[in-house]
Short mmCIF file of C-alpha atoms and ligand atoms in Angstrom, two decimals:
data_model
loop_
_atom_site.label_atom_id
_atom_site.label_comp_id
_atom_site.label_asym_id
_atom_site.label_seq_id
_atom_site.Cartn_x
_atom_site.Cartn_y
_atom_site.Cartn_z
CA MET M 1 -52.76 -39.17 71.47
CA SER M 2 -49.62 -36.98 71.22
CA SER M 3 -49.67 -33.85 72.89
CA ASN M 4 -49.50 -30.45 71.02
CA ARG M 5 -49.00 -26.79 71.93
CA VAL M 6 -51.28 -24.80 70.72
CA LEU M 7 -51.51 -21.26 69.70
CA VAL M 8 -54.84 -19.00 69.07
CA VAL M 9 -54.43 -15.32 67.89
CA SER M 10 -57.73 -13.77 66.82
CA PHE M 11 -57.26 -10.92 64.97
CA ASP M 12 -61.19 -9.22 65.48
CA GLY M 13 -63.38 -8.71 62.37
CA MET M 14 -60.33 -9.07 59.61
CA ASP M 15 -62.05 -9.69 56.41
CA TYR M 16 -60.94 -12.67 54.20
CA LYS M 17 -61.19 -10.68 51.06
CA LEU M 18 -59.58 -7.50 52.21
CA ILE M 19 -56.68 -9.35 53.45
CA GLN M 20 -55.80 -10.93 50.62
CA LYS M 21 -56.50 -7.32 48.54
CA LEU M 22 -54.27 -5.66 51.00
CA GLY M 23 -51.31 -8.20 50.74
CA VAL M 24 -51.29 -9.45 54.45
CA LYS M 25 -48.71 -12.08 53.72
CA SER M 26 -47.85 -13.02 57.22
CA LEU M 27 -51.34 -14.58 57.60
CA THR M 28 -52.03 -15.85 53.54
CA ASP M 29 -48.38 -17.70 53.64
CA MET M 30 -49.59 -20.38 55.95
CA GLU M 31 -50.15 -24.00 55.13
CA LYS M 32 -53.88 -23.13 55.36
CA PHE M 33 -55.62 -19.96 54.60
CA GLU M 34 -59.60 -19.92 53.96
CA SER M 35 -62.86 -18.56 54.76
CA TYR M 36 -64.81 -20.51 57.08
CA ASN M 37 -68.74 -20.58 58.24
CA ASN M 38 -69.25 -18.40 61.02
CA SER M 39 -72.94 -18.46 61.00
CA THR M 40 -74.35 -19.74 64.07
CA GLY M 41 -78.05 -19.58 63.97
CA MET M 42 -78.56 -16.08 64.44
CA THR M 43 -79.35 -13.44 61.95
CA THR M 44 -76.66 -11.13 63.40
CA ILE M 45 -72.92 -11.82 63.27
CA ILE M 46 -71.71 -10.25 66.67
CA THR M 47 -68.47 -10.18 67.97
CA ASN M 48 -69.07 -11.49 71.68
CA GLU M 49 -71.51 -14.63 70.32
CA LEU M 50 -69.02 -15.78 67.71
CA TRP M 51 -66.38 -15.91 69.77
CA ALA M 52 -68.43 -17.75 72.56
CA SER M 53 -69.11 -20.51 69.79
CA PHE M 54 -65.40 -20.50 68.97
CA ILE M 55 -64.39 -21.30 72.45
CA THR M 56 -67.48 -23.39 73.33
CA GLY M 57 -68.07 -25.49 70.33
CA LYS M 58 -71.51 -25.07 70.66
CA THR M 59 -74.47 -22.39 69.28
CA TRP M 60 -75.86 -19.27 71.13
CA ARG M 61 -79.02 -21.55 72.27
CA GLU M 62 -76.50 -23.48 74.58
CA HIS M 63 -73.71 -21.18 75.28
CA GLY M 64 -76.24 -18.42 76.14
CA ILE M 65 -74.20 -15.24 74.60
CA ILE M 66 -76.17 -12.91 72.65
CA SER M 67 -76.18 -9.45 70.93
CA LYS M 68 -72.88 -7.19 72.11
CA ASN M 69 -73.04 -6.78 75.69
CA ARG M 70 -74.97 -8.00 78.57
CA PRO M 71 -77.72 -5.69 80.19
CA GLU M 72 -76.94 -5.65 83.99
CA SER M 73 -80.82 -6.51 84.70
CA GLU M 74 -81.72 -9.99 84.39
CA LEU M 75 -85.26 -8.95 83.30
CA LEU M 76 -83.64 -7.03 80.16
CA PHE M 77 -81.28 -9.80 79.32
CA LYS M 78 -84.40 -12.03 78.97
CA VAL M 79 -86.07 -9.59 76.46
CA GLU M 80 -83.25 -8.14 74.76
CA LYS M 81 -82.88 -12.10 73.26
CA LEU M 82 -85.62 -11.12 70.82
CA ASN M 83 -82.18 -8.97 69.05
CA ARG M 84 -81.91 -12.20 66.95
CA PHE M 85 -84.94 -10.83 65.02
CA TRP M 86 -84.21 -7.59 62.47
CA TRP M 87 -87.74 -5.93 63.55
CA TRP M 88 -86.61 -5.93 67.54
CA ARG M 89 -82.92 -4.71 66.36
CA LYS M 90 -84.84 -2.17 64.33
CA PHE M 91 -86.13 -0.19 67.67
CA GLN M 92 -82.90 -0.49 69.51
CA GLY M 93 -82.15 3.25 69.97
CA ILE M 94 -85.74 4.02 71.57
CA ARG M 95 -86.00 1.14 73.46
CA HIS M 96 -82.75 1.81 75.30
CA LYS M 97 -84.17 5.15 76.08
CA ILE M 98 -87.21 3.92 77.35
CA TYR M 99 -85.16 1.40 79.68
CA GLY M 100 -83.44 4.31 81.22
CA TRP M 101 -86.69 5.86 82.34
CA ILE M 102 -88.09 2.91 83.93
CA PRO M 103 -87.40 3.33 88.01
CA PHE M 104 -85.41 0.53 89.85
CA LEU M 105 -84.49 -0.97 86.45
CA SER M 106 -80.77 -1.15 86.00
CA SER M 107 -80.68 -0.71 82.22
CA GLY M 108 -76.85 -0.54 81.70
CA ASN M 109 -74.59 -3.27 80.11
CA ARG M 110 -71.38 -4.92 80.86
CA LYS M 111 -69.00 -6.94 79.14
CA TYR M 112 -69.76 -10.86 78.74
CA THR M 113 -67.37 -13.02 81.18
CA ARG M 114 -66.80 -16.62 81.84
CA GLN M 115 -69.93 -16.53 84.41
CA ASP M 116 -72.38 -15.67 81.57
CA LEU M 117 -71.47 -18.82 79.31
CA LYS M 118 -73.33 -21.81 80.02
CA SER M 119 -71.30 -24.51 78.39
CA ARG M 120 -67.75 -25.31 78.85
CA THR M 121 -64.55 -23.63 77.45
CA MET M 122 -61.46 -25.19 75.98
CA PHE M 123 -59.53 -23.39 78.56
CA GLU M 124 -61.22 -25.42 81.15
CA GLN M 125 -60.51 -28.67 79.58
CA VAL M 126 -57.15 -28.29 78.18
CA HIS M 127 -54.58 -28.96 81.09
CA SER M 128 -52.78 -25.49 81.10
CA SER M 129 -54.33 -22.88 78.82
CA LYS M 130 -54.16 -19.06 79.13
CA ALA M 131 -56.71 -16.79 77.39
CA ILE M 132 -55.96 -12.88 77.51
CA ASP M 133 -58.50 -10.79 76.57
CA VAL M 134 -60.68 -13.69 75.10
CA ARG M 135 -64.18 -11.74 74.16
CA SER M 136 -67.03 -13.54 76.05
CA TYR M 137 -64.59 -15.14 78.49
CA ASN M 138 -62.12 -12.87 80.25
CA VAL M 139 -61.81 -8.96 80.08
CA GLY M 140 -58.24 -8.19 79.81
CA TYR M 141 -58.61 -4.45 80.80
CA ASN M 142 -61.66 -2.60 82.32
CA TYR M 143 -61.72 0.24 80.16
CA ASP M 144 -64.30 1.65 78.32
CA LEU M 145 -63.09 2.92 74.51
CA MET M 146 -66.20 4.62 73.70
CA THR M 147 -66.18 7.52 75.93
CA PRO M 148 -62.83 8.92 74.74
CA LEU M 149 -64.16 8.16 71.10
CA GLU M 150 -66.96 10.68 71.98
CA PHE M 151 -64.59 13.55 72.63
CA ASP M 152 -62.20 12.77 70.16
CA LEU M 153 -61.01 10.10 67.89
CA SER M 154 -57.35 10.12 68.01
CA LEU M 155 -57.42 10.05 71.56
CA ALA M 156 -59.42 6.74 70.96
CA VAL M 157 -56.53 5.51 68.81
CA GLU M 158 -54.23 6.38 71.35
CA GLU M 159 -56.18 4.32 74.09
CA LEU M 160 -56.65 1.23 71.98
CA ASP M 161 -52.80 1.18 70.91
CA ARG M 162 -51.81 1.30 74.63
CA LEU M 163 -54.07 -1.40 75.12
CA THR M 164 -52.82 -3.47 72.17
CA ASN M 165 -49.48 -3.39 72.95
CA TRP M 166 -50.15 -4.38 76.74
CA LYS M 167 -52.06 -7.37 75.02
CA LYS M 168 -49.15 -7.94 72.75
CA GLN M 169 -46.48 -8.25 75.91
CA GLU M 170 -49.07 -10.37 77.56
CA LEU M 171 -49.03 -12.91 74.82
CA PHE M 172 -45.28 -12.81 74.12
CA ASP M 173 -44.59 -13.08 78.12
CA SER M 174 -47.39 -16.33 77.98
CA MET M 175 -45.84 -17.97 74.98
CA GLY M 176 -42.79 -18.21 77.12
CA LYS M 177 -44.63 -20.03 79.53
CA ASP M 178 -45.39 -23.76 79.94
CA HIS M 179 -49.02 -23.35 78.41
CA ASP M 180 -50.38 -25.87 75.99
CA LEU M 181 -53.13 -23.71 74.75
CA VAL M 182 -52.68 -19.80 74.79
CA MET M 183 -55.07 -17.60 72.95
CA ALA M 184 -54.95 -13.85 72.80
CA HIS M 185 -57.85 -11.89 71.27
CA PHE M 186 -56.71 -8.02 69.20
CA HIS M 187 -60.02 -5.86 68.63
CA LYS M 188 -57.97 -3.57 66.84
CA PRO M 189 -58.69 -4.24 63.17
CA ASP M 190 -62.64 -4.21 64.50
CA HIS M 191 -62.27 -1.15 65.93
CA ILE M 192 -60.37 0.83 63.39
CA HIS M 193 -62.72 -0.41 60.87
CA HIS M 194 -65.70 0.73 62.45
CA TRP M 195 -64.23 4.37 63.79
CA PHE M 196 -62.76 5.43 60.50
CA TRP M 197 -65.64 3.98 58.42
CA GLU M 198 -67.65 7.17 59.73
CA VAL M 199 -64.88 9.27 58.68
CA GLY M 200 -64.25 7.78 55.21
CA LYS M 201 -60.41 6.84 55.99
CA MET M 202 -59.93 3.78 54.58
CA ASP M 203 -56.28 4.33 54.58
CA LYS M 204 -56.22 4.00 58.41
CA VAL M 205 -57.55 0.38 57.93
CA GLU M 206 -55.24 -0.44 55.22
CA GLU M 207 -52.36 0.67 58.09
CA THR M 208 -53.87 -1.00 60.44
CA TYR M 209 -53.95 -4.44 58.16
CA HIS M 210 -50.07 -4.26 57.54
CA GLU M 211 -49.47 -3.32 61.43
CA MET M 212 -51.16 -6.84 62.09
CA ASP M 213 -49.41 -8.31 58.98
CA GLU M 214 -46.25 -7.23 61.34
CA MET M 215 -47.44 -8.60 64.52
CA ALA M 216 -48.47 -11.86 62.87
CA ALA M 217 -44.84 -12.16 61.64
CA GLU M 218 -43.31 -11.59 64.95
CA ILE M 219 -45.67 -14.09 66.81
CA LYS M 220 -44.78 -16.81 64.01
CA GLU M 221 -41.26 -16.43 64.76
CA LYS M 222 -41.76 -16.28 68.73
CA ALA M 223 -43.98 -19.20 68.43
CA GLU M 224 -41.47 -21.45 66.42
CA LYS M 225 -38.84 -20.44 69.14
CA GLU M 226 -40.97 -21.33 71.82
CA GLY M 227 -42.20 -24.76 70.46
CA PHE M 228 -45.71 -24.53 69.29
CA ASP M 229 -46.69 -27.16 66.83
CA THR M 230 -49.98 -25.32 65.76
CA VAL M 231 -50.32 -21.50 65.18
CA LEU M 232 -53.82 -20.89 64.08
CA PHE M 233 -54.57 -17.03 63.17
CA VAL M 234 -58.45 -16.38 63.13
CA SER M 235 -61.05 -13.65 62.82
CA ASP M 236 -64.96 -13.83 63.69
CA HIS M 237 -66.27 -12.10 60.80
CA GLY M 238 -65.30 -9.65 57.92
CA LEU M 239 -65.98 -6.23 57.13
CA PRO M 240 -65.98 -5.13 53.51
CA ASP M 241 -66.78 -1.45 52.95
CA VAL M 242 -68.94 1.15 54.48
CA GLU M 243 -71.69 0.77 51.56
CA ASN M 244 -71.95 -3.01 52.07
CA GLY M 245 -73.11 -2.65 55.52
CA GLY M 246 -71.73 -4.49 58.68
CA HIS M 247 -70.28 -7.47 59.66
CA ASN M 248 -70.35 -9.97 57.38
CA GLU M 249 -69.60 -13.54 56.57
CA ASN M 250 -65.93 -13.27 55.52
CA ALA M 251 -64.26 -14.81 58.40
CA PHE M 252 -60.74 -16.13 57.97
CA TYR M 253 -58.70 -18.87 59.56
CA SER M 254 -55.05 -19.73 58.33
CA CYS M 255 -52.87 -22.00 60.17
CA ASN M 256 -49.41 -23.73 59.62
CA LYS M 257 -51.18 -27.16 59.22
CA GLU M 258 -53.98 -28.72 58.00
CA LEU M 259 -56.84 -29.30 60.44
CA PHE M 260 -60.05 -30.09 58.66
CA GLY M 261 -58.95 -31.14 55.35
CA ASP M 262 -61.11 -30.44 52.59
CA LYS M 263 -64.22 -29.71 54.70
CA THR M 264 -64.86 -26.13 55.14
CA PRO M 265 -65.12 -25.67 58.99
CA HIS M 266 -67.99 -23.97 61.03
CA ILE M 267 -66.92 -21.93 63.87
CA THR M 268 -68.20 -24.37 66.42
CA ASP M 269 -65.99 -26.90 64.86
CA PHE M 270 -62.40 -25.21 66.05
CA HIS M 271 -63.49 -26.03 69.66
CA ASP M 272 -62.69 -30.00 69.37
CA LYS M 273 -60.00 -29.49 67.02
CA ILE M 274 -57.97 -27.69 69.47
CA LEU M 275 -58.89 -30.48 72.17
CA GLU M 276 -57.95 -32.83 70.32
CA LEU M 277 -54.80 -31.42 69.13
CA THR M 278 -53.66 -30.62 72.84
CA GLY M 279 -54.58 -34.23 73.66
CA SER M 280 -57.30 -33.04 76.07
CA GLU M 281 -60.80 -35.21 76.01
CA THR M 282 -63.97 -33.60 74.62
CA SER M 283 -66.73 -33.38 77.13
CA ASP M 284 -70.41 -32.32 76.45
CA ILE M 285 -71.13 -31.65 80.01
CA ASP M 286 -72.39 -28.23 80.70
CA VAL M 287 -71.26 -26.17 83.76
ZN1 LIG B 301 -65.71 -8.96 65.80
#
């Protein structure tokens, strides 16, 4: 099997239909641009679970990542797995208040990392890999954007831009090194969409889509220069508009080559495909 250098850039929450509507050319003008199946056997479409499925090739029952963040308490983590049921999610606010009242119970949340995963990721299986702030795997920066958000939306946007620029720099530096697999995660489209929905300013979402378009163009140019054979852009879910609710099935992927033929892939199919492309062996051994 021939070895092939693979670059994966994930744009959180970028919507398949909105990408086309807003003319995000760098993402649509690829050999392949289509929507894929992002259902994971759960009723919610939550970022951490989706990226865990992408990097492990497994569903939540196997990789163990569920919901948004991980409760610090082991007991609450087990109880909150009921989040997969709508009737449980309905009372989330009240529940969290009650948890806070229970003495000796650590009711805080933390971000998921690789220690929480029960399945191997592609990063351990590819000879030389680099993951940059990949959800459910590593935390590129330990910064809580929600706190500035409570005070001032523009302050949160400023911080988000600072973190996005740092990540972009990390990505460009890593692309210049001799890795077989580089994956970087950009959360900005998802954050902006959620934040600006509330104040009803879709023009900020549009501006961010065009910003990602420009970044994708720069990434493609650099990837060609650095000799990446496969360039894959991907999102975990879509976000249409405030009236039609939250995360949806409009996830997209675009690639400079055909990956799955006529078959529409499932989110768990990318893992094996990336191992195949990089000439790494697939393995079902759990960690
Ligand atoms: Zn997401």
